[in-house]
mmCIF file of C-alpha atoms in Angstrom:
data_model
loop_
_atom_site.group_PDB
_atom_site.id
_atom_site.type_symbol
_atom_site.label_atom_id
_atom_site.label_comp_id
_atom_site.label_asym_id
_atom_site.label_seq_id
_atom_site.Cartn_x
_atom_site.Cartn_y
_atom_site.Cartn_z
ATOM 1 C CA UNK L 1 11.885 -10.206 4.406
ATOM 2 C CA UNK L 2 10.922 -6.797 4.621
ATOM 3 C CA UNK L 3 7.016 -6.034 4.352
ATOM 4 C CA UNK L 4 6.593 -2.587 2.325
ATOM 5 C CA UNK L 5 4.183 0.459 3.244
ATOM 6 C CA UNK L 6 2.094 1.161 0.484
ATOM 7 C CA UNK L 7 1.110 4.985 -0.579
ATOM 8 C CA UNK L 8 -1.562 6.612 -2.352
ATOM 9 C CA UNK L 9 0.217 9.614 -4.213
ATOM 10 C CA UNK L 10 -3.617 10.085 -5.581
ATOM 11 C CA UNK L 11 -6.558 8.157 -4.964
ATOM 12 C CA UNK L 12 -9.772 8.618 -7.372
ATOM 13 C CA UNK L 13 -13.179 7.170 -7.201
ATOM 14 C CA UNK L 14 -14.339 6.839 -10.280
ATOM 15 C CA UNK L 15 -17.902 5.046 -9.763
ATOM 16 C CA UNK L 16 -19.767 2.229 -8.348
ATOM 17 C CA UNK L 17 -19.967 -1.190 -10.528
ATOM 18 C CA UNK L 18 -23.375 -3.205 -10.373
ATOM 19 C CA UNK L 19 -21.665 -5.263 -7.681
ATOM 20 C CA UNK L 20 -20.831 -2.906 -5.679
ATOM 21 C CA UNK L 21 -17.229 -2.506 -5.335
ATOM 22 C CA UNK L 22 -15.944 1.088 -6.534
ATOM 23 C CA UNK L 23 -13.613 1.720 -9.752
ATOM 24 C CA UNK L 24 -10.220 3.845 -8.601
ATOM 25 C CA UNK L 25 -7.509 4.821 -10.423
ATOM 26 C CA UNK L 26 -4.240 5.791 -8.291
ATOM 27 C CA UNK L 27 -1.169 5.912 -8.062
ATOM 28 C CA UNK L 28 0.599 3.583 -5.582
ATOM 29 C CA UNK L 29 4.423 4.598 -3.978
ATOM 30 C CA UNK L 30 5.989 2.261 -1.639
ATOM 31 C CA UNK L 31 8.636 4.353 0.647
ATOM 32 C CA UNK L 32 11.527 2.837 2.963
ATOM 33 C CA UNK L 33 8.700 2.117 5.508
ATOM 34 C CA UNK L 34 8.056 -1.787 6.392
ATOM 35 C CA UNK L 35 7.089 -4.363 8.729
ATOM 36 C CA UNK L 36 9.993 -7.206 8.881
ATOM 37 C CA UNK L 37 8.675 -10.965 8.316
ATOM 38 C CA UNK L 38 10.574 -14.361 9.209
ATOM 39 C CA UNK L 39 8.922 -17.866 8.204
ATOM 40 C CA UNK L 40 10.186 -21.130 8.997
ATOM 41 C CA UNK L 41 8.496 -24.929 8.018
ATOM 42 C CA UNK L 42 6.420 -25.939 11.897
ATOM 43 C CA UNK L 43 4.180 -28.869 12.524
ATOM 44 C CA UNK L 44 1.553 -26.271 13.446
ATOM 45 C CA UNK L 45 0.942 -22.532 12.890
ATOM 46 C CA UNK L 46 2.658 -19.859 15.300
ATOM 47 C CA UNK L 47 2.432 -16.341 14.880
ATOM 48 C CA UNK L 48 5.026 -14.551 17.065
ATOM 49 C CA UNK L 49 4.932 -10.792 17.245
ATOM 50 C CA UNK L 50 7.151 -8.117 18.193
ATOM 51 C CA UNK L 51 7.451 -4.195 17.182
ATOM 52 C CA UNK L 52 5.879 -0.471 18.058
ATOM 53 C CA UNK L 53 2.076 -1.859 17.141
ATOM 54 C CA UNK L 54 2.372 -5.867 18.615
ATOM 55 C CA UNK L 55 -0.373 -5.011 20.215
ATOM 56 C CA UNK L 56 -2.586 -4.414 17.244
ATOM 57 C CA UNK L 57 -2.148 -7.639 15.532
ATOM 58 C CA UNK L 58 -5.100 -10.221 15.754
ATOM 59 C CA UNK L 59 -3.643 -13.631 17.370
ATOM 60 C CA UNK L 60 -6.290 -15.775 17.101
ATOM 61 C CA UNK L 61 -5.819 -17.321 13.777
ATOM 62 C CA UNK L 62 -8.804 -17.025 11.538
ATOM 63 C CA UNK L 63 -8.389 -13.290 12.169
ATOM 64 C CA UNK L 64 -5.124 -13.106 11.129
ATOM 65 C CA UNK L 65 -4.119 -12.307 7.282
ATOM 66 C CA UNK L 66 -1.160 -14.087 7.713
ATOM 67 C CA UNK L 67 -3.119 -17.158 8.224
ATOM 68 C CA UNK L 68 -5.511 -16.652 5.639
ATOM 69 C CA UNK L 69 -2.643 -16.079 2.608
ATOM 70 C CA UNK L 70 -1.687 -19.812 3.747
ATOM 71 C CA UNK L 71 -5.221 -21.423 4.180
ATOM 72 C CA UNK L 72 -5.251 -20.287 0.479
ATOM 73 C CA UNK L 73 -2.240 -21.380 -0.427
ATOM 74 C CA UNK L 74 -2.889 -25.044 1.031
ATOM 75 C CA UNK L 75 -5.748 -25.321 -0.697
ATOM 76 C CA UNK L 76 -4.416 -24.415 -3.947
ATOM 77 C CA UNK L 77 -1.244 -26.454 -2.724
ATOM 78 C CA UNK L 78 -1.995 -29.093 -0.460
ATOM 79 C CA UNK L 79 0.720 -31.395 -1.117
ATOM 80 C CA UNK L 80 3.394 -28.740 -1.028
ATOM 81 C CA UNK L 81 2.308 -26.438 1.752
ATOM 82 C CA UNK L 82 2.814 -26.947 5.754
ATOM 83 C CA UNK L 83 2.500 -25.103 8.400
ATOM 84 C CA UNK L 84 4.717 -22.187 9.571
ATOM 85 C CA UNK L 85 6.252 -20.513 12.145
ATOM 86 C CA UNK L 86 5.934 -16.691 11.567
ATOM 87 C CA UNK L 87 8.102 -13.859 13.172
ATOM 88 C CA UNK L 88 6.577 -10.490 12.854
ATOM 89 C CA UNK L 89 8.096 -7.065 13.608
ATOM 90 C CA UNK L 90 5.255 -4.681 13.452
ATOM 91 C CA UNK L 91 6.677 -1.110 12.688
ATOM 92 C CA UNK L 92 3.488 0.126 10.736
ATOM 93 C CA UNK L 93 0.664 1.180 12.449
ATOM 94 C CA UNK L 94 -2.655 -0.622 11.830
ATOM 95 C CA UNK L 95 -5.960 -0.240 9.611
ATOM 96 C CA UNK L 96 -3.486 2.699 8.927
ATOM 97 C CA UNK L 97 -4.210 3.652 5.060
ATOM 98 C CA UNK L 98 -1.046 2.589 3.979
ATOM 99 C CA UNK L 99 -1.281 -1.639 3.129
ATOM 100 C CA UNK L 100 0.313 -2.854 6.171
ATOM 101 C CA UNK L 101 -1.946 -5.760 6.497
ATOM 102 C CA UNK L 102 -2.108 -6.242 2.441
ATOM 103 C CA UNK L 103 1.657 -5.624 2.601
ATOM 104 C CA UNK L 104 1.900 -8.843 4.957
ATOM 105 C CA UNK L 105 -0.003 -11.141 3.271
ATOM 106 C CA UNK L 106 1.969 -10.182 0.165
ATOM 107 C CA UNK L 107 4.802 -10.815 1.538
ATOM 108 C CA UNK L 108 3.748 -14.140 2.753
ATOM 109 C CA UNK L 109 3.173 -15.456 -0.363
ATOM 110 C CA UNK L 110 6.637 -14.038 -1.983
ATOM 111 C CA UNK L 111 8.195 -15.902 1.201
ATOM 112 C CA UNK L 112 5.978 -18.807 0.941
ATOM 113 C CA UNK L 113 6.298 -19.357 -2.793
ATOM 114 C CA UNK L 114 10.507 -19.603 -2.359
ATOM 115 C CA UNK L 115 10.428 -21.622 0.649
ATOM 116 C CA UNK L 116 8.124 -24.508 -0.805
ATOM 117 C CA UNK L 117 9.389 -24.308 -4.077
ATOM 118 C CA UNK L 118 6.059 -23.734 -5.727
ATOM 119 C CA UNK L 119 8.061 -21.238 -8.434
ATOM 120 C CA UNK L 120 5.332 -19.047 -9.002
ATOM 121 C CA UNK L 121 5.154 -15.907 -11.347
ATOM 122 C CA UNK L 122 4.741 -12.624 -9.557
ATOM 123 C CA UNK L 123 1.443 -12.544 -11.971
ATOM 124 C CA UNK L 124 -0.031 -16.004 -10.331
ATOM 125 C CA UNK L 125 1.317 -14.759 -6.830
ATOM 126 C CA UNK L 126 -0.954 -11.306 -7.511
ATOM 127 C CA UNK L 127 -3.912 -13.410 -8.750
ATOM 128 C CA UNK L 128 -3.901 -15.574 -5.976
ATOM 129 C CA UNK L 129 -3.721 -12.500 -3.495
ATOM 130 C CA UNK L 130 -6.505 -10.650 -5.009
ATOM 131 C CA UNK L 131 -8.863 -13.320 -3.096
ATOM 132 C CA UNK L 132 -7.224 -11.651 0.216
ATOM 133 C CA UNK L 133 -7.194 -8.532 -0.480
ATOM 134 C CA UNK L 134 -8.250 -5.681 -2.873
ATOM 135 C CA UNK L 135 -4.378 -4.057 -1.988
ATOM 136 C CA UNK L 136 -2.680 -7.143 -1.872
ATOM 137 C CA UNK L 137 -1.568 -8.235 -5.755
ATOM 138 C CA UNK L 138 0.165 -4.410 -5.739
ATOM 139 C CA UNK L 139 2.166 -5.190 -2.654
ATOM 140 C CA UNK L 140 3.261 -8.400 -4.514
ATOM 141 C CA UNK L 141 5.335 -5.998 -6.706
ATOM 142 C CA UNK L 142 6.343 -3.358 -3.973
ATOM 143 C CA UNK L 143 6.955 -1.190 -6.870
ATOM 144 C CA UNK L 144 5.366 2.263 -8.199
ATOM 145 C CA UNK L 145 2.361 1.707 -10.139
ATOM 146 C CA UNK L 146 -0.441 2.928 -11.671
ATOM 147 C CA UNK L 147 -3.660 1.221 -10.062
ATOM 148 C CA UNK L 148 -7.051 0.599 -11.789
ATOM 149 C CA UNK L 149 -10.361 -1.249 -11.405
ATOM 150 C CA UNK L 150 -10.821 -2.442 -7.954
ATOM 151 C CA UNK L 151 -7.463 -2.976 -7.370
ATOM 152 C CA UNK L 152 -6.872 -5.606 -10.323
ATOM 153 C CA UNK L 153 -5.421 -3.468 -12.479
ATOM 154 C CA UNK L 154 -1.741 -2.820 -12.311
ATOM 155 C CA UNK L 155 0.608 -1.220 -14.702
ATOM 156 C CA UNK L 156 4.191 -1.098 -13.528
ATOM 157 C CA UNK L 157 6.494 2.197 -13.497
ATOM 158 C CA UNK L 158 9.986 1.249 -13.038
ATOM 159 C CA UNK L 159 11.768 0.423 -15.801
ATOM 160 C CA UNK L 160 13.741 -2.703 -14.630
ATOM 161 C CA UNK L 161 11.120 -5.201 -14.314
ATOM 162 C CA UNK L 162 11.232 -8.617 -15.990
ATOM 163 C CA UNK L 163 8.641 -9.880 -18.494
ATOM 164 C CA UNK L 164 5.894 -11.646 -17.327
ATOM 165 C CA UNK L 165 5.990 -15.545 -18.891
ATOM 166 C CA UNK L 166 2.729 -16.581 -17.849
ATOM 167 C CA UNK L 167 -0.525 -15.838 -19.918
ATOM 168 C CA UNK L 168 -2.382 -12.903 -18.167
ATOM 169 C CA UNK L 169 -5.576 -14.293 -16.279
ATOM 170 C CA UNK L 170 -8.794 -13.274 -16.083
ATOM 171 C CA UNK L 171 -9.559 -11.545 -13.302
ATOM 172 C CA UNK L 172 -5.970 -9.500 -12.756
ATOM 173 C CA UNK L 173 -4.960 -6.878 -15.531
ATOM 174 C CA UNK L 174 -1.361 -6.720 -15.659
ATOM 175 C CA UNK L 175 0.691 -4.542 -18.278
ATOM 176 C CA UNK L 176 4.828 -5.078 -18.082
ATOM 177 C CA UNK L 177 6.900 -5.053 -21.207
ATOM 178 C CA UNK L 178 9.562 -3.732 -19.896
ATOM 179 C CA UNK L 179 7.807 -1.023 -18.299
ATOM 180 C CA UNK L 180 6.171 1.517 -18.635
ATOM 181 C CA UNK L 181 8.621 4.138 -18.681
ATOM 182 C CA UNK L 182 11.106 2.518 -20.704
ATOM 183 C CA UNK L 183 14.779 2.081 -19.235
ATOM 184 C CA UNK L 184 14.202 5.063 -16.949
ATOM 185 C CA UNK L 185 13.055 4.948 -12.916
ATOM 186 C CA UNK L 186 10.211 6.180 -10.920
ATOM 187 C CA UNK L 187 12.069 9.004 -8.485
ATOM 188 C CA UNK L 188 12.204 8.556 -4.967
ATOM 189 C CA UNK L 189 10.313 10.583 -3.029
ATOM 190 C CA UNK L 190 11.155 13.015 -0.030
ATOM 191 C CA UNK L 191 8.268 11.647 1.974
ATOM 192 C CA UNK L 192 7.147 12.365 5.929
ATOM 193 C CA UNK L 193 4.553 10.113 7.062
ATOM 194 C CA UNK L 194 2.076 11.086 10.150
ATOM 195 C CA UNK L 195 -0.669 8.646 12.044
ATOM 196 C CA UNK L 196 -2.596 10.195 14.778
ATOM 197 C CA UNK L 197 -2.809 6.522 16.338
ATOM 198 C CA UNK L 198 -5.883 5.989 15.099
ATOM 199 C CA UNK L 199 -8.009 3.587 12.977
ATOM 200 C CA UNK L 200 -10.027 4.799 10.421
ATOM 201 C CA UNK L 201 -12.786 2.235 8.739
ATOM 202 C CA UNK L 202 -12.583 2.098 5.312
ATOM 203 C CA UNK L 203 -16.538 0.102 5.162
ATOM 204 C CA UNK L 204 -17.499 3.267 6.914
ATOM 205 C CA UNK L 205 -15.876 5.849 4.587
ATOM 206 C CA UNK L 206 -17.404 3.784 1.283
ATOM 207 C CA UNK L 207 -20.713 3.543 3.311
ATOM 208 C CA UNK L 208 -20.781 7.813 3.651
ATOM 209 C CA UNK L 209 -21.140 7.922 -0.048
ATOM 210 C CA UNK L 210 -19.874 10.726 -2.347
ATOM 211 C CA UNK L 211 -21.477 13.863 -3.865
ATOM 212 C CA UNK L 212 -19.339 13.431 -7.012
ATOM 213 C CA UNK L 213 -17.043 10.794 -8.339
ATOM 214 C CA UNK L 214 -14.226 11.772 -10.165
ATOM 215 C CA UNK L 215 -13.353 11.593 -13.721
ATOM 216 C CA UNK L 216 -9.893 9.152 -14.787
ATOM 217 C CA UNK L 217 -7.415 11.613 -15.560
ATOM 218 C CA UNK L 218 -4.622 11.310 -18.120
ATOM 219 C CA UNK L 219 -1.412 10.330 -17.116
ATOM 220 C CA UNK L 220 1.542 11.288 -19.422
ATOM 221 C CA UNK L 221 3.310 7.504 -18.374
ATOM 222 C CA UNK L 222 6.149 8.422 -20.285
ATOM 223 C CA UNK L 223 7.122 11.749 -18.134
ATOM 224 C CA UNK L 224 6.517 9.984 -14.540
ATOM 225 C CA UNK L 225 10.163 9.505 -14.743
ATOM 226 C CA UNK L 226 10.463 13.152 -13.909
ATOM 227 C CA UNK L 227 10.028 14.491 -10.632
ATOM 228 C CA UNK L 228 8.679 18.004 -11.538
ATOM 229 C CA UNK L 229 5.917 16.201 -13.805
ATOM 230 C CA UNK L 230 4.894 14.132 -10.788
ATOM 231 C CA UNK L 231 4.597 17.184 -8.517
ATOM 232 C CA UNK L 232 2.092 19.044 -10.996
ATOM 233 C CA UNK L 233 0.398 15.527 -11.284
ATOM 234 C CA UNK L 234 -0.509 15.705 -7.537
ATOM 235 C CA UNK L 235 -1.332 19.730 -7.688
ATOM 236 C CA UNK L 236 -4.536 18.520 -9.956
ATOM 237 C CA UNK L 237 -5.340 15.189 -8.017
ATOM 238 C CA UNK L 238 -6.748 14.393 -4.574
ATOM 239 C CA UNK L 239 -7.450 11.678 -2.361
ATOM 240 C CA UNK L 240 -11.518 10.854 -2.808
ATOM 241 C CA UNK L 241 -11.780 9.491 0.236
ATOM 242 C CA UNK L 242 -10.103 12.094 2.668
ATOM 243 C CA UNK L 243 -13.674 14.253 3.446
ATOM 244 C CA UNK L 244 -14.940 11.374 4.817
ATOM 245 C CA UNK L 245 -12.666 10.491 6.833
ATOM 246 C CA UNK L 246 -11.901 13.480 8.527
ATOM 247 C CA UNK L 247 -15.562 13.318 9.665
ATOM 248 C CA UNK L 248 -14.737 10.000 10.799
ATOM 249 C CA UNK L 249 -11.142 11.378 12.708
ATOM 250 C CA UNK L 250 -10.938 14.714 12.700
ATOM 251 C CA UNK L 251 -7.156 14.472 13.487
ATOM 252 C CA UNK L 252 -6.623 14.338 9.818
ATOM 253 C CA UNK L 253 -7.732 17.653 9.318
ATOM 254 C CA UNK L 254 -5.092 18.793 12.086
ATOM 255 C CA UNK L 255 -2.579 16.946 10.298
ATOM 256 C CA UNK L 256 -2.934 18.049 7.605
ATOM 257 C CA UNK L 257 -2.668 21.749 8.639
ATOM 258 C CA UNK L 258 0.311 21.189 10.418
ATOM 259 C CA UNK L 259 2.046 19.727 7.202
ATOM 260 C CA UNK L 260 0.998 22.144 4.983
ATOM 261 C CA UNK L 261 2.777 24.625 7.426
ATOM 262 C CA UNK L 262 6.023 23.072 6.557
ATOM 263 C CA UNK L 263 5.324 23.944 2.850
ATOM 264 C CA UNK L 264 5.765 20.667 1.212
ATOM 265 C CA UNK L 265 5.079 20.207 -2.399
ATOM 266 C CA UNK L 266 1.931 18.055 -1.156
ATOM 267 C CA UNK L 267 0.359 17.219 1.814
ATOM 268 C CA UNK L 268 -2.915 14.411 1.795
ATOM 269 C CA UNK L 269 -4.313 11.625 3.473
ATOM 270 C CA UNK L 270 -2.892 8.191 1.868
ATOM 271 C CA UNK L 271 -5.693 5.179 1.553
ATOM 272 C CA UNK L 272 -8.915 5.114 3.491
ATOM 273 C CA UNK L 273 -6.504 7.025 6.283
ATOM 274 C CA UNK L 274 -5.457 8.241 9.227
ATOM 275 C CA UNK L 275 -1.707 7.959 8.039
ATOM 276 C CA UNK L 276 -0.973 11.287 5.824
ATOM 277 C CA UNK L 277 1.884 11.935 4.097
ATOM 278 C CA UNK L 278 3.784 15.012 2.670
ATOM 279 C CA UNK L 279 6.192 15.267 -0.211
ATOM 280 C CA UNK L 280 9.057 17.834 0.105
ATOM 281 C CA UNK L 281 11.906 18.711 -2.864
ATOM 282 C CA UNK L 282 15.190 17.820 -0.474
ATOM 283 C CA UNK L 283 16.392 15.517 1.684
ATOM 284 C CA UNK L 284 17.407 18.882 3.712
ATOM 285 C CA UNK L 285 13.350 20.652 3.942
ATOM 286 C CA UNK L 286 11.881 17.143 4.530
ATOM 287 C CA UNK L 287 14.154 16.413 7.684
ATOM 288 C CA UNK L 288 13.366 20.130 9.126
ATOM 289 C CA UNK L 289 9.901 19.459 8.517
ATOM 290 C CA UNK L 290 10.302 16.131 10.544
ATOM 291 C CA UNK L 291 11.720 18.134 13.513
ATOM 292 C CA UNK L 292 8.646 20.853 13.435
ATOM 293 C CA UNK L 293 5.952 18.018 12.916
ATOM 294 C CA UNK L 294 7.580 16.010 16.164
ATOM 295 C CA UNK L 295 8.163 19.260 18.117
ATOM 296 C CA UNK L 296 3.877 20.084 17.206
ATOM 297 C CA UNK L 297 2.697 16.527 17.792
ATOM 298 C CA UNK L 298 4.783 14.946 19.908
ATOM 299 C CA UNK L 299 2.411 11.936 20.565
ATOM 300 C CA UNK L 300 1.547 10.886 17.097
ATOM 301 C CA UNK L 301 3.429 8.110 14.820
ATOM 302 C CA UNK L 302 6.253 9.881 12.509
ATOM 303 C CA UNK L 303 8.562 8.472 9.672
ATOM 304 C CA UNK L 304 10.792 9.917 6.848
ATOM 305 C CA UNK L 305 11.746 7.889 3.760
#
């Protein structure tokens, strides 16, 4: 099953709560980018990796995501759940900025959930990864979003999904209907990914502080459908967390100059970083502007989707 990068088109801090976690409101795109995951029923748990960024992936087990999404689900399943054999083809780069380890353990528990026959909702699925991770119920979905609270709050774009038969629960905020933007679809996106091969602590960048946090702007939901809404959407929104990492990585900043000198529509820093990502108005500019961004940094980690 294929394991979904995750993109911040915008990513706003909007304060600190009494407990300490941050309020955001984003936007979250997830491009033809993944890792690819296999599971099979074992009589213990394996972890077998392959892939660009093998290397990067924690095998001892209590470090592992993967193996936390199913300590959680045997506990909340112990009569159901066994152990697994995984097969992991790591494409995405690591502690990356763009969900590959929330994207993982999502996917685990969409892969887990059909092959024990626990038929759970996406909703309970979501719930039960928000005790992994803060990005995890989003990947879940795989879908475009709107993003809110900590991470708990999820309001769905496309206008295909199915209705949620579950009550909502209590600590994850979901809104469906059919929705948000009625029968219509969230574009895709000419996007052009970049990682300077680098790991960027997102502890570190909340730990830096902010001078300002940034007020929730209004989103028109029912124009998202529209591409030329979406680019003047990004023109007045910003990733919060990109000064601070730049100080962190200053590769960013180069990055980022070299994208912006292919004259995309946008060029930021997606997540807590280093990945950054441009958006470009045809399949035609966004493929020259891959061949100029390999041709100027030749060593660094480049996709189109």
């Amino acid at each position: 099953m294929r394991s979904y990068a995750k993109i911040n088109l915008f990513l706003h801090i909007l304060g600190k709560r009494a407990d300490n976690y941050h309020e955001l409101q984003s936007i979250f795109y997830f491009p033809e980018i993944y890792d690819e995951l296999e599971v099979i029923r074992s009589d213990k748990f394996e972890l077998y990796v392959a892939g660009e960024f093998a290397d990067k992936i924690p095998q001892i087990p209590k470090e592992n995501i993967i193996y936390k999404t199913l300590l959680e689900l045997k506990r909340l399943y112990p009569e159901k759940i066994t152990d697994i054999s995984v097969f992991l083809t790591k494409n995405l780069p690591v502690a990356a900025g763009i969900g590959g380890g929330s994207a993982n353990a999502a996917t685990t528990l969409n892969v887990l959930n059909e092959l024990f026959a626990l038929e759970l909702s996406k909703e309970k699925l979501a719930e039960i990864g928000l005790k992994i991770g803060a990005d995890v119920p989003s990947c879940v979905y795989s879908k475009p979003m709107i993003v809110t609270g900590v991470g708990e709050g999820i309001e769905l774009l496309d206008g295909h999904t199915e209705n949620l038969l579950s009550p909502l629960s209590s600590s994850l905020t979901l809104k469906w209907e059919r929705g948000l933007l009625g029968n219509n679809f969230f574009p895709k996106l000419n996007i052009l990914l970049i990682n300077p091969l680098k790991s960027v602590s997102t502890k570190q960048i909340f730990e830096m502080g902010f001078k300002n946090y940034s007020e929730e702007i209004k989103i028109e939901k029912n124009k998202l459908f529209k591409q030329e809404y979406i680019f003047e959407l990004l023109h007045r929104t910003k990733n919060d967390l990109q000064e601070n990492a730049i100080k962190l990585c200053p590769e960013i900043a180069e990055i980022l100059e070299s994208l912006n000198a292919t004259n995309p529509i946008i060029a930021r820093m997606s997540g807590s970083g280093a990945t950054c990502f441009a958006i470009y108005e045809t399949k035609e500019k966004l493929e020259n502007a891959a061949l100029q961004i390999n041709e100027n940094l030749p060593k660094y980690w480049v996709k189109t989707a």
